[in-house]
Tab-separated table of C-alpha atoms and ligand atoms in Angstrom:
chain	number	residue	atom	x	y	z
A	1	MET	CA	75.038	-21.253	31.910
A	2	GLN	CA	72.241	-20.283	34.201
A	3	PHE	CA	70.825	-21.766	37.230
A	4	ILE	CA	67.238	-22.537	37.818
A	5	GLU	CA	65.094	-23.277	40.939
A	6	THR	CA	63.941	-26.715	41.915
A	7	ARG	CA	60.622	-25.638	43.187
A	8	GLY	CA	59.845	-23.176	40.631
A	9	ASN	CA	59.898	-19.371	40.905
A	10	ASN	CA	57.887	-17.109	43.271
A	11	GLY	CA	57.842	-14.025	41.313
A	12	VAL	CA	60.048	-12.289	43.767
A	13	LYS	CA	63.431	-13.817	43.171
A	14	SER	CA	65.007	-13.913	39.570
A	15	ASN	CA	64.035	-17.140	37.867
A	16	LYS	CA	67.621	-17.607	36.581
A	17	VAL	CA	70.740	-16.588	38.288
A	18	ASN	CA	74.466	-16.860	37.498
A	19	PHE	CA	76.729	-19.573	39.207
A	20	SER	CA	78.365	-16.892	41.400
A	21	GLU	CA	74.787	-15.790	42.722
A	22	ALA	CA	73.742	-19.322	43.192
A	23	ILE	CA	76.625	-20.041	45.462
A	24	LEU	CA	76.554	-16.739	47.429
A	25	SER	CA	72.696	-17.012	48.070
A	26	PRO	CA	71.986	-20.791	47.825
A	27	SER	CA	68.428	-20.632	48.720
A	28	ALA	CA	65.862	-20.406	45.969
A	29	SER	CA	62.020	-19.643	45.812
A	30	PHE	CA	59.471	-21.788	48.089
A	31	GLY	CA	62.597	-23.405	49.938
A	32	GLY	CA	64.084	-24.865	46.840
A	33	ILE	CA	67.605	-24.898	45.684
A	34	TYR	CA	69.595	-24.145	42.556
A	35	VAL	CA	70.388	-26.580	39.592
A	36	PRO	CA	72.112	-26.124	36.365
A	37	GLU	CA	69.728	-25.340	33.386
A	38	SER	CA	71.171	-28.159	31.458
A	39	LEU	CA	74.283	-30.601	31.795
A	40	PRO	CA	77.482	-30.580	29.787
A	41	THR	CA	78.647	-33.552	27.878
A	42	PHE	CA	81.242	-35.984	29.361
A	43	ASP	CA	81.133	-38.557	26.580
A	44	ILE	CA	83.835	-40.800	25.162
A	45	GLU	CA	85.370	-37.946	23.251
A	46	PHE	CA	85.745	-35.826	26.382
A	47	LEU	CA	87.049	-38.740	28.341
A	48	THR	CA	89.482	-39.757	25.591
A	49	LYS	CA	90.793	-36.196	25.465
A	50	HIS	CA	91.628	-36.456	29.148
A	51	LEU	CA	93.113	-39.884	29.350
A	52	ASP	CA	96.560	-38.448	30.143
A	53	SER	CA	95.449	-35.350	32.072
A	54	HIS	CA	96.340	-34.501	35.575
A	55	TYR	CA	93.469	-34.113	37.944
A	56	LYS	CA	93.540	-30.162	37.937
A	57	THR	CA	93.664	-30.057	34.080
A	58	LEU	CA	90.522	-32.333	33.868
A	59	ALA	CA	88.954	-30.362	36.770
A	60	LEU	CA	89.414	-27.058	34.785
A	61	ASP	CA	87.779	-28.362	31.776
A	62	VAL	CA	84.752	-29.778	33.837
A	63	LEU	CA	84.236	-26.661	35.525
A	64	GLN	CA	84.370	-24.695	32.291
A	65	SER	CA	81.994	-26.965	30.655
A	66	PHE	CA	79.428	-25.786	32.927
A	67	GLU	CA	80.067	-22.185	31.521
A	68	ILE	CA	80.094	-20.604	34.930
A	69	ASP	CA	80.785	-16.827	35.497
A	70	ILE	CA	84.169	-17.316	37.170
A	71	ASP	CA	87.472	-16.224	35.438
A	72	GLU	CA	89.853	-18.841	34.176
A	73	SER	CA	92.517	-17.536	36.504
A	74	THR	CA	90.358	-17.626	39.646
A	75	LEU	CA	89.325	-21.226	38.719
A	76	ILE	CA	93.014	-22.119	38.433
A	77	GLU	CA	93.798	-20.666	41.844
A	78	ALA	CA	90.997	-22.509	43.395
A	79	LEU	CA	92.149	-25.790	42.014
A	80	GLU	CA	95.777	-25.165	43.432
A	81	ARG	CA	94.032	-25.851	46.791
A	82	TYR	CA	94.587	-29.589	45.688
A	83	ASP	CA	98.421	-28.899	45.973
A	84	THR	CA	98.090	-29.463	49.836
A	85	PHE	CA	96.727	-32.989	49.285
A	86	ASP	CA	99.175	-36.030	49.816
A	87	ASN	CA	99.922	-36.205	45.978
A	88	PRO	CA	99.026	-33.039	44.170
A	89	ILE	CA	99.330	-34.749	40.801
A	90	ASN	CA	96.890	-37.349	41.867
A	91	PRO	CA	94.780	-36.228	44.911
A	92	VAL	CA	92.369	-39.291	44.409
A	93	PRO	CA	94.305	-42.479	44.265
A	94	LEU	CA	92.717	-45.792	43.507
A	95	SER	CA	93.483	-49.025	45.431
A	96	LYS	CA	92.454	-52.401	44.215
A	97	ILE	CA	90.891	-54.523	46.852
A	98	GLU	CA	89.297	-57.233	44.792
A	99	GLU	CA	89.935	-58.618	41.262
A	100	ASP	CA	86.917	-56.336	40.110
A	101	CYS	CA	86.653	-53.872	42.860
A	102	PHE	CA	88.659	-50.544	43.579
A	103	VAL	CA	88.543	-48.029	46.238
A	104	SER	CA	88.693	-44.416	45.125
A	105	GLU	CA	90.101	-42.647	48.115
A	106	LEU	CA	88.751	-39.124	48.616
A	107	TYR	CA	90.285	-38.496	51.904
A	108	HIS	CA	93.836	-37.414	51.182
A	109	GLY	CA	93.133	-33.712	51.950
A	110	PRO	CA	93.943	-31.489	54.979
A	111	THR	CA	91.194	-32.888	57.171
A	112	ARG	CA	91.200	-36.468	56.088
A	113	ALA	CA	87.670	-36.596	54.920
A	114	PHE	CA	86.040	-36.329	51.454
A	115	LYS	CA	84.442	-33.090	52.447
A	116	ASP	CA	87.817	-31.357	51.525
A	117	MET	CA	87.457	-32.469	47.865
A	118	ALA	CA	84.836	-29.774	47.275
A	119	LEU	CA	85.164	-27.583	50.384
A	120	GLN	CA	88.845	-26.694	49.657
A	121	PRO	CA	88.209	-25.151	46.043
A	122	PHE	CA	84.721	-24.110	46.736
A	123	GLY	CA	85.762	-22.037	49.903
A	124	TYR	CA	88.309	-20.177	47.816
A	125	LEU	CA	85.787	-19.259	45.000
A	126	LEU	CA	83.202	-18.182	47.559
A	127	ALA	CA	85.632	-15.999	49.368
A	128	LYS	CA	87.075	-14.470	46.178
A	129	GLU	CA	83.593	-13.594	44.899
A	130	ALA	CA	82.604	-11.985	48.192
A	131	GLN	CA	85.826	-9.892	48.260
A	132	LYS	CA	85.173	-8.960	44.665
A	133	ARG	CA	81.701	-7.586	45.435
A	134	ASN	CA	82.915	-6.147	48.620
A	135	GLU	CA	80.277	-7.969	50.623
A	136	ASN	CA	80.734	-9.519	54.014
A	137	TYR	CA	79.332	-13.169	54.530
A	138	LEU	CA	78.632	-15.465	57.564
A	139	ILE	CA	78.845	-19.081	57.072
A	140	MET	CA	77.213	-21.014	60.015
A	141	ALA	CA	78.105	-24.679	60.349
A	142	ALA	CA	76.666	-27.374	62.523
A	143	THR	CA	78.642	-30.443	62.515
A	144	SER	CA	78.475	-34.088	63.771
A	145	GLY	CA	82.191	-34.396	62.812
A	146	ASP	CA	83.424	-33.953	59.259
A	147	THR	CA	81.975	-30.849	57.858
A	148	GLY	CA	83.054	-28.651	60.735
A	149	PRO	CA	86.884	-29.150	60.300
A	150	ALA	CA	86.645	-29.030	56.550
A	151	THR	CA	84.649	-25.663	56.527
A	152	LEU	CA	86.954	-24.041	59.091
A	153	GLU	CA	90.030	-25.152	57.190
A	154	THR	CA	88.830	-23.931	53.941
A	155	PHE	CA	87.802	-20.403	55.100
A	156	LYS	CA	90.462	-19.692	57.564
A	157	ASN	CA	92.048	-16.197	57.300
A	158	GLN	CA	89.993	-15.333	54.162
A	159	ASP	CA	88.748	-11.664	53.976
A	160	ASN	CA	85.092	-10.960	53.812
A	161	ILE	CA	84.095	-14.277	55.460
A	162	LYS	CA	83.453	-15.309	59.030
A	163	VAL	CA	82.566	-18.803	60.061
A	164	THR	CA	80.910	-20.095	63.204
A	165	CYS	CA	81.026	-23.649	63.826
A	166	LEU	CA	78.750	-25.564	66.457
A	167	TYR	CA	79.704	-29.043	67.508
A	168	PRO	CA	77.872	-31.273	70.100
A	169	ASP	CA	80.251	-31.559	73.037
A	170	GLY	CA	81.248	-35.200	73.574
A	171	GLY	CA	79.365	-36.141	70.178
A	172	THR	CA	82.268	-36.230	67.995
A	173	SER	CA	85.705	-38.323	68.023
A	174	ASP	CA	88.749	-36.698	69.783
A	175	VAL	CA	90.264	-36.186	66.406
A	176	GLN	CA	87.474	-34.365	64.973
A	177	ARG	CA	87.088	-32.130	68.015
A	178	LEU	CA	90.775	-31.266	68.077
A	179	GLN	CA	90.677	-30.455	64.377
A	180	MET	CA	88.124	-27.772	65.304
A	181	VAL	CA	89.288	-26.363	68.596
A	182	THR	CA	92.924	-26.031	67.634
A	183	GLU	CA	92.052	-24.175	64.447
A	184	GLU	CA	93.558	-20.563	64.894
A	185	ALA	CA	92.228	-17.624	62.904
A	186	GLU	CA	90.510	-14.392	63.604
A	187	ASN	CA	87.553	-15.186	61.405
A	188	LEU	CA	86.554	-18.368	62.874
A	189	LYS	CA	84.575	-19.084	66.012
A	190	VAL	CA	84.071	-22.739	67.254
A	191	ILE	CA	81.341	-23.339	70.057
A	192	GLY	CA	80.690	-26.701	71.712
A	193	VAL	CA	77.119	-27.207	72.648
A	194	HIS	CA	75.675	-29.312	75.579
A	195	GLY	CA	73.339	-31.674	73.906
A	196	ASN	CA	73.376	-34.006	70.827
A	197	PHE	CA	73.896	-33.208	67.043
A	198	ASP	CA	70.032	-32.854	66.500
A	199	ASP	CA	69.927	-30.098	69.260
A	200	THR	CA	72.780	-28.286	67.724
A	201	GLN	CA	71.320	-28.404	64.160
A	202	ASN	CA	67.964	-27.438	65.353
A	203	MET	CA	69.381	-24.430	67.126
A	204	LEU	CA	71.170	-23.396	64.022
A	205	LYS	CA	67.983	-23.709	62.015
A	206	GLU	CA	66.029	-21.631	64.520
A	207	LEU	CA	68.549	-18.902	64.212
A	208	LEU	CA	68.608	-18.959	60.460
A	209	ALA	CA	64.924	-18.545	60.679
A	210	SER	CA	64.796	-15.777	63.111
A	211	ASP	CA	64.131	-12.276	61.927
A	212	ASP	CA	65.612	-10.942	64.984
A	213	PHE	CA	68.945	-12.588	64.281
A	214	LYS	CA	68.645	-11.372	60.522
A	215	SER	CA	68.095	-7.794	61.514
A	216	GLU	CA	71.166	-8.007	63.853
A	217	LEU	CA	73.159	-9.297	60.879
A	218	GLU	CA	71.806	-6.662	58.547
A	219	SER	CA	72.805	-3.862	61.143
A	220	ARG	CA	76.457	-5.209	61.028
A	221	ASN	CA	76.182	-5.353	57.093
A	222	ILE	CA	76.570	-9.108	57.124
A	223	LYS	CA	75.029	-11.648	54.735
A	224	LEU	CA	74.270	-15.178	55.229
A	225	SER	CA	75.426	-17.965	53.018
A	226	ALA	CA	75.922	-21.711	53.297
A	227	ALA	CA	78.677	-24.123	52.698
A	228	ASN	CA	76.630	-27.397	52.987
A	229	SER	CA	75.771	-29.508	49.963
A	230	VAL	CA	72.655	-27.473	49.239
A	231	ASN	CA	75.067	-25.151	47.767
A	232	PHE	CA	75.710	-26.124	44.070
A	233	GLY	CA	79.233	-24.763	44.333
A	234	ARG	CA	79.990	-27.979	46.266
A	235	ILE	CA	78.245	-30.265	43.933
A	236	ILE	CA	80.174	-28.971	40.924
A	237	PHE	CA	83.341	-30.159	42.371
A	238	GLN	CA	81.883	-33.475	43.115
A	239	THR	CA	81.376	-34.441	39.585
A	240	ILE	CA	85.056	-34.389	38.800
A	241	TYR	CA	86.402	-37.126	40.809
A	242	HIS	CA	83.841	-39.716	39.404
A	243	ILE	CA	85.206	-38.784	35.954
A	244	HIS	CA	88.813	-39.064	37.188
A	245	SER	CA	88.289	-42.395	38.972
A	246	TYR	CA	86.773	-43.915	35.734
A	247	LEU	CA	89.796	-42.597	33.880
A	248	GLU	CA	92.197	-44.141	36.404
A	249	LEU	CA	90.663	-47.560	35.655
A	250	VAL	CA	91.244	-47.166	31.909
A	251	ARG	CA	94.863	-45.863	32.556
A	252	GLU	CA	95.447	-49.042	34.628
A	253	ASP	CA	94.205	-51.141	31.908
A	254	GLU	CA	91.406	-52.572	34.291
A	255	ILE	CA	88.722	-51.497	31.734
A	256	LYS	CA	88.486	-50.406	28.191
A	257	MET	CA	87.438	-46.875	27.302
A	258	GLY	CA	83.475	-47.048	27.121
A	259	GLU	CA	83.139	-49.981	29.294
A	260	LYS	CA	80.435	-49.710	32.084
A	261	VAL	CA	81.174	-49.615	35.787
A	262	TYR	CA	79.255	-49.595	38.903
A	263	ILE	CA	80.060	-46.817	41.357
A	264	VAL	CA	79.265	-47.453	45.123
A	265	VAL	CA	78.600	-44.282	47.231
A	266	PRO	CA	78.235	-44.171	51.050
A	267	SER	CA	75.534	-41.611	51.484
A	268	GLY	CA	73.919	-39.006	53.645
A	269	ASN	CA	72.861	-35.858	52.096
A	270	PHE	CA	73.428	-37.410	48.771
A	271	GLY	CA	75.781	-34.693	47.309
A	272	ASN	CA	78.457	-37.444	46.485
A	273	ALA	CA	75.717	-39.612	44.752
A	274	LEU	CA	74.256	-36.577	42.941
A	275	GLY	CA	77.724	-35.835	41.458
A	276	GLY	CA	77.930	-39.362	40.161
A	277	PHE	CA	74.298	-39.088	38.788
A	278	TYR	CA	75.263	-35.897	36.906
A	279	ALA	CA	78.448	-37.454	35.520
A	280	LYS	CA	76.319	-40.465	34.416
A	281	GLU	CA	73.762	-38.169	32.656
A	282	ALA	CA	76.513	-36.361	30.957
A	283	GLY	CA	77.787	-39.614	29.397
A	284	LEU	CA	80.087	-41.182	31.798
A	285	PRO	CA	79.739	-44.956	31.264
A	286	VAL	CA	78.195	-45.920	34.603
A	287	GLU	CA	75.714	-49.029	34.755
A	288	LYS	CA	74.102	-47.880	38.066
A	289	ILE	CA	74.880	-45.950	41.073
A	290	LEU	CA	74.677	-48.109	44.107
A	291	ILE	CA	73.744	-46.325	47.404
A	292	SER	CA	74.940	-47.624	50.675
A	293	SER	CA	73.761	-46.443	54.129
A	294	ASN	CA	73.935	-47.506	57.782
A	295	ILE	CA	70.790	-48.551	59.845
A	296	ASN	CA	69.464	-44.800	59.196
A	297	ASN	CA	68.216	-46.369	55.813
A	298	ILE	CA	65.687	-43.990	54.774
A	299	LEU	CA	67.378	-43.825	51.282
A	300	THR	CA	67.239	-47.613	50.948
A	301	ASP	CA	63.406	-47.364	51.637
A	302	TRP	CA	62.942	-44.477	49.117
A	303	ILE	CA	64.777	-46.175	46.286
A	304	GLU	CA	63.117	-49.570	46.912
A	305	SER	CA	59.525	-48.546	47.772
A	306	GLY	CA	59.176	-45.163	46.218
A	307	GLU	CA	58.126	-43.608	49.557
A	308	TYR	CA	60.133	-41.223	51.722
A	309	ASP	CA	58.714	-41.655	55.051
A	310	LEU	CA	60.181	-39.801	58.125
A	311	THR	CA	56.873	-40.459	60.239
A	312	THR	CA	58.191	-43.755	61.409
A	313	ARG	CA	61.691	-42.801	62.013
A	314	GLU	CA	63.994	-41.489	64.655
A	315	LEU	CA	67.687	-40.905	64.167
A	316	ILE	CA	69.916	-43.796	65.470
A	317	LYS	CA	73.474	-43.032	66.570
A	318	THR	CA	75.890	-45.365	64.565
A	319	GLU	CA	79.637	-45.850	64.081
A	320	SER	CA	79.327	-44.082	60.844
A	321	PRO	CA	77.953	-40.750	62.060
A	322	ALA	CA	78.415	-38.586	58.898
A	323	MET	CA	75.565	-40.751	57.422
A	324	ASP	CA	73.310	-40.349	60.444
A	325	ILE	CA	70.845	-38.322	58.446
A	326	LEU	CA	67.152	-38.652	57.776
A	327	LYS	CA	66.347	-35.513	55.824
A	328	SER	CA	68.682	-35.958	52.766
A	329	SER	CA	68.848	-32.545	51.127
A	330	ASN	CA	70.135	-33.571	47.564
A	331	ILE	CA	67.532	-36.109	46.437
A	332	GLU	CA	65.506	-32.895	45.666
A	333	ARG	CA	67.936	-32.213	42.679
A	334	ILE	CA	67.332	-35.783	41.574
A	335	LEU	CA	63.450	-35.311	41.625
A	336	PHE	CA	63.911	-31.978	39.801
A	337	HIS	CA	66.053	-33.527	37.068
A	338	LYS	CA	63.715	-36.342	36.481
A	339	PHE	CA	60.253	-34.974	37.152
A	340	GLY	CA	60.464	-31.149	36.665
A	341	ALA	CA	59.815	-28.259	39.301
A	342	LYS	CA	55.949	-28.656	39.555
A	343	ARG	CA	56.152	-32.285	40.729
A	344	THR	CA	59.315	-31.457	42.968
A	345	LYS	CA	57.456	-28.751	44.848
A	346	GLU	CA	54.450	-31.213	45.170
A	347	LEU	CA	56.603	-33.826	46.723
A	348	MET	CA	58.551	-31.448	48.919
A	349	ASP	CA	55.417	-29.815	50.144
A	350	ASP	CA	54.148	-33.255	51.160
A	351	LEU	CA	57.302	-34.051	53.006
A	352	ALA	CA	57.101	-30.554	54.876
A	353	THR	CA	53.402	-30.975	55.710
A	354	ASN	CA	53.093	-34.705	56.216
A	355	ASN	CA	56.674	-35.861	56.847
A	356	LYS	CA	56.359	-38.137	53.939
A	357	PHE	CA	55.961	-38.276	50.161
A	358	ILE	CA	54.959	-41.090	47.968
A	359	MET	CA	56.087	-41.377	44.273
A	360	THR	CA	53.894	-42.993	41.462
A	361	ASP	CA	55.128	-46.529	40.180
A	362	THR	CA	56.494	-44.859	37.060
A	363	GLU	CA	58.513	-42.343	39.009
A	364	LYS	CA	59.842	-45.205	41.250
A	365	ALA	CA	60.866	-47.135	38.089
A	366	SER	CA	62.766	-44.050	36.759
A	367	ILE	CA	64.761	-43.711	40.088
A	368	GLN	CA	65.501	-47.451	39.955
A	369	ALA	CA	66.836	-47.160	36.491
A	370	ASP	CA	69.821	-45.171	37.957
A	371	PHE	CA	70.035	-46.389	41.583
A	372	SER	CA	69.894	-49.461	43.767
A	373	ALA	CA	70.399	-49.146	47.524
A	374	THR	CA	71.292	-51.338	50.621
A	375	TYR	CA	72.417	-50.665	54.115
A	376	SER	CA	74.761	-52.306	56.645
A	377	THR	CA	74.567	-52.505	60.488
A	378	ASP	CA	77.589	-51.482	62.596
A	379	SER	CA	78.428	-54.974	63.190
A	380	GLU	CA	78.391	-55.889	59.504
A	381	CYS	CA	80.899	-53.079	58.973
A	382	GLU	CA	83.031	-54.266	61.829
A	383	ASP	CA	83.234	-57.633	60.193
A	384	GLU	CA	84.299	-56.016	56.793
A	385	ILE	CA	86.824	-53.721	58.338
A	386	GLY	CA	88.316	-56.686	60.041
A	387	ARG	CA	88.252	-58.986	57.003
A	388	TYR	CA	89.919	-56.385	54.689
A	389	ALA	CA	92.548	-55.411	57.397
A	390	GLN	CA	93.546	-59.027	57.240
A	391	GLN	CA	94.330	-58.613	53.610
A	392	GLY	CA	96.361	-55.498	54.502
A	393	TYR	CA	93.692	-52.746	53.647
A	394	ILE	CA	92.193	-50.659	56.471
A	395	MET	CA	89.021	-48.694	55.744
A	396	ASP	CA	86.841	-46.473	57.843
A	397	PRO	CA	83.282	-47.459	58.863
A	398	HIS	CA	81.700	-45.358	56.286
A	399	THR	CA	83.630	-46.930	53.454
A	400	ALA	CA	82.808	-50.477	55.034
A	401	THR	CA	78.957	-49.843	54.333
A	402	CYS	CA	80.012	-50.172	50.559
A	403	ILE	CA	81.186	-53.738	50.663
A	404	LYS	CA	77.591	-55.079	51.012
A	405	SER	CA	76.487	-53.068	47.984
A	406	TYR	CA	79.296	-54.427	46.055
A	407	ARG	CA	78.731	-57.967	47.067
A	408	GLU	CA	74.806	-58.053	46.768
A	409	ASP	CA	73.485	-55.072	44.735
A	410	ARG	CA	75.301	-55.778	41.385
A	411	GLU	CA	73.095	-57.320	38.660
A	412	LYS	CA	76.034	-57.781	36.135
A	413	GLU	CA	79.620	-58.636	36.564
A	414	LEU	CA	81.217	-55.222	35.795
A	415	LYS	CA	84.129	-53.505	37.413
A	416	THR	CA	83.042	-51.547	40.453
A	417	ILE	CA	84.452	-48.294	42.057
A	418	ILE	CA	83.616	-47.868	45.796
A	419	TYR	CA	84.214	-44.582	47.323
A	420	SER	CA	86.181	-44.035	50.504
A	421	THR	CA	84.952	-40.956	52.367
A	422	ALA	CA	87.109	-40.813	55.397
A	423	GLU	CA	90.593	-42.015	56.467
A	424	TRP	CA	90.453	-44.630	59.115
A	425	THR	CA	92.379	-42.274	61.572
A	426	LYS	CA	89.108	-40.073	62.169
A	427	PHE	CA	87.433	-43.280	63.384
A	428	SER	CA	90.228	-45.247	65.034
A	429	VAL	CA	88.230	-46.495	68.166
A	430	THR	CA	85.645	-48.285	65.780
A	431	VAL	CA	88.466	-49.633	63.598
A	432	ALA	CA	90.415	-50.822	66.583
A	433	LYS	CA	87.258	-52.729	67.881
A	434	ALA	CA	86.768	-54.337	64.390
A	435	LEU	CA	90.372	-55.536	64.944
A	436	GLY	CA	89.374	-57.085	68.361
A	437	GLN	CA	90.549	-54.248	70.547
A	438	THR	CA	87.217	-53.824	72.324
A	439	ASP	CA	88.526	-52.142	75.440
A	440	ILE	CA	90.015	-49.025	73.643
A	441	THR	CA	87.958	-45.964	74.213
A	442	GLU	CA	90.481	-43.120	73.289
A	443	ASP	CA	91.639	-41.931	69.815
A	444	THR	CA	95.377	-41.794	70.914
A	445	LYS	CA	95.406	-45.350	72.166
A	446	ALA	CA	93.464	-46.624	69.176
A	447	LEU	CA	95.843	-44.899	66.662
A	448	GLU	CA	98.815	-46.284	68.577
A	449	TRP	CA	97.438	-49.835	68.669
A	450	ILE	CA	96.670	-49.754	64.957
A	451	LYS	CA	99.879	-48.275	63.851
A	452	THR	CA	101.836	-50.923	65.916
A	453	ASN	CA	99.791	-53.906	64.829
A	454	THR	CA	99.288	-53.309	61.159
A	455	ASN	CA	101.276	-51.831	58.220
A	456	VAL	CA	99.553	-48.509	58.195
A	457	THR	CA	100.992	-45.057	59.216
A	458	VAL	CA	99.282	-41.983	60.803
A	459	PRO	CA	99.717	-38.894	58.961
A	460	ALA	CA	101.584	-35.979	60.615
A	461	MET	CA	98.514	-33.646	60.793
A	462	ILE	CA	96.672	-36.302	62.715
A	463	ASP	CA	99.550	-37.119	65.191
A	464	GLY	CA	100.231	-33.362	65.628
A	465	LEU	CA	96.678	-32.598	66.741
A	466	PHE	CA	97.297	-33.910	70.196
A	467	HIS	CA	100.177	-31.495	70.782
A	468	LYS	CA	98.618	-28.454	69.395
A	469	GLU	CA	97.458	-25.596	71.575
A	470	ILE	CA	93.577	-25.508	72.090
A	471	LYS	CA	92.303	-22.113	70.917
A	472	HIS	CA	88.543	-22.607	71.415
A	473	THR	CA	87.446	-23.522	74.795
A	474	LEU	CA	83.730	-22.303	75.000
A	475	ILE	CA	81.050	-24.734	75.714
A	476	VAL	CA	77.457	-23.339	76.134
A	477	ASP	CA	73.938	-24.324	76.694
A	478	LYS	CA	71.661	-24.074	73.456
A	479	GLU	CA	70.214	-20.848	74.871
A	480	GLY	CA	73.621	-19.201	74.946
A	481	ILE	CA	74.543	-19.608	71.285
A	482	LYS	CA	72.901	-16.574	69.796
A	483	GLU	CA	74.714	-14.247	72.394
A	484	GLU	CA	78.115	-15.807	71.693
A	485	MET	CA	77.642	-15.532	68.004
A	486	LEU	CA	76.664	-11.727	68.159
A	487	LYS	CA	79.623	-11.128	70.483
A	488	PHE	CA	82.017	-12.763	67.813
A	489	LEU	CA	80.525	-10.695	64.925
B	1	LIG	C1	79.536	-36.349	54.508
B	1	LIG	C2	80.090	-37.660	54.423
B	1	LIG	C3	79.271	-38.767	53.860
B	1	LIG	C4	77.918	-38.550	53.142
B	1	LIG	O1	78.213	-37.701	51.819
B	1	LIG	P1	76.892	-37.122	51.214
B	1	LIG	O2	77.556	-36.333	50.122
B	1	LIG	O3	76.256	-36.221	52.225
B	1	LIG	O4	75.894	-38.290	50.813
B	1	LIG	C5	79.946	-39.990	54.004
B	1	LIG	N1	80.908	-40.301	54.538
B	1	LIG	C6	81.677	-39.365	55.189
B	1	LIG	C7	82.929	-39.865	56.007
B	1	LIG	C8	81.222	-38.106	55.265
B	1	LIG	O5	81.964	-37.077	55.694
């Protein structure tokens, strides 16, 4: 299958590329991104065939249904990355929290956040493709906490790939920072930046746009790629667990094959939700995709009003920082799928020029046919964390935003899957606060208190972080980033 561009073709780039090209150079004409030319079919027949399949078997068939230009043996090796998850046979377990509500836990990988689901196998594929072509790539990440550790972990010690990772000093949890600064490998560079996440991300964007920096890279024979969810190589792995979670409900006799379900997705850049949308379009019996957000609720406004408006907004720091996002990159793929390249370019150009776009009533209705959205405040999330902790289930603040969607956004009484995107251990101070411990400010103390006072355990990789040697101590001002990167390269 070929991949095409969301904003049409500029006559310079090729108008169709293979999967391997789309993942190595993910930016398309006019600032657009790549999408599959068509979608495979994941209908009842496909689902029935996989009723007894292990995750990796299902995954291989899903990947091959997209007819991508990667050998079967390479795909199998990439999927072996799931062997490092808590349970290799079932990397995504399902927990029942209500008679009709189930949590699909996407965080059982090496960095305890759902980013591992896609980044683990994707990192392997990207590195293998670079090695095969004998090309060198730089991946630059700016992180507010979860993307950084997952990107470093997947690329460490991979030939032909170098990774630089910027994080805002003081802007992440202790666990997230330690996951990055204790990572040891020749090809990784972690830099703390004085400033907040916005400063860090803006600095990265400036560098990416700078001709000077590009020619420095060229002179070193290094190409740029990206490992964020604009890269379709991440999205393809994010269709699999939606199908898997549905099959889990069938296997556990909670639904009959073909019965519709709701899925609830805590959303930021909309990669997770897009994976669900593609699965639904391909035939997975999903009634609607319920989008949950925090107070940075631009997705709620977009889906409810049809307007995507940045002019009235400033980013607000919340207790679910991975969703503190205003420019959500994957809604572009939804616009393309529904309205085509010409209209997508129009809307995205409006957003670039006027900081807003407005859809027609017909377009809005089309979005609302697949999605509804709602958001929760931090204190609403704390209440939900506290409530479920009393029933013996500990969830993180991102997952907690899903509860309101489950309670208020369903129009029918159908079984519901909510996605848990991070383990509570990454946000233990907030969880301790939700359990009444408002004075605890350090992760070590919060982890200890929760472990002692509830029935949960802390995985060894989190406990171990506090004793690991710190390998990256560099913290610089924004102005110093470029020099440090070039030194590393
Ligand atoms: C990245 C992330 C999200 C948002 O996912 P998108 O695919 O960007 O919408 C939600 N929760 C956590 C914990 C994350 O790390």
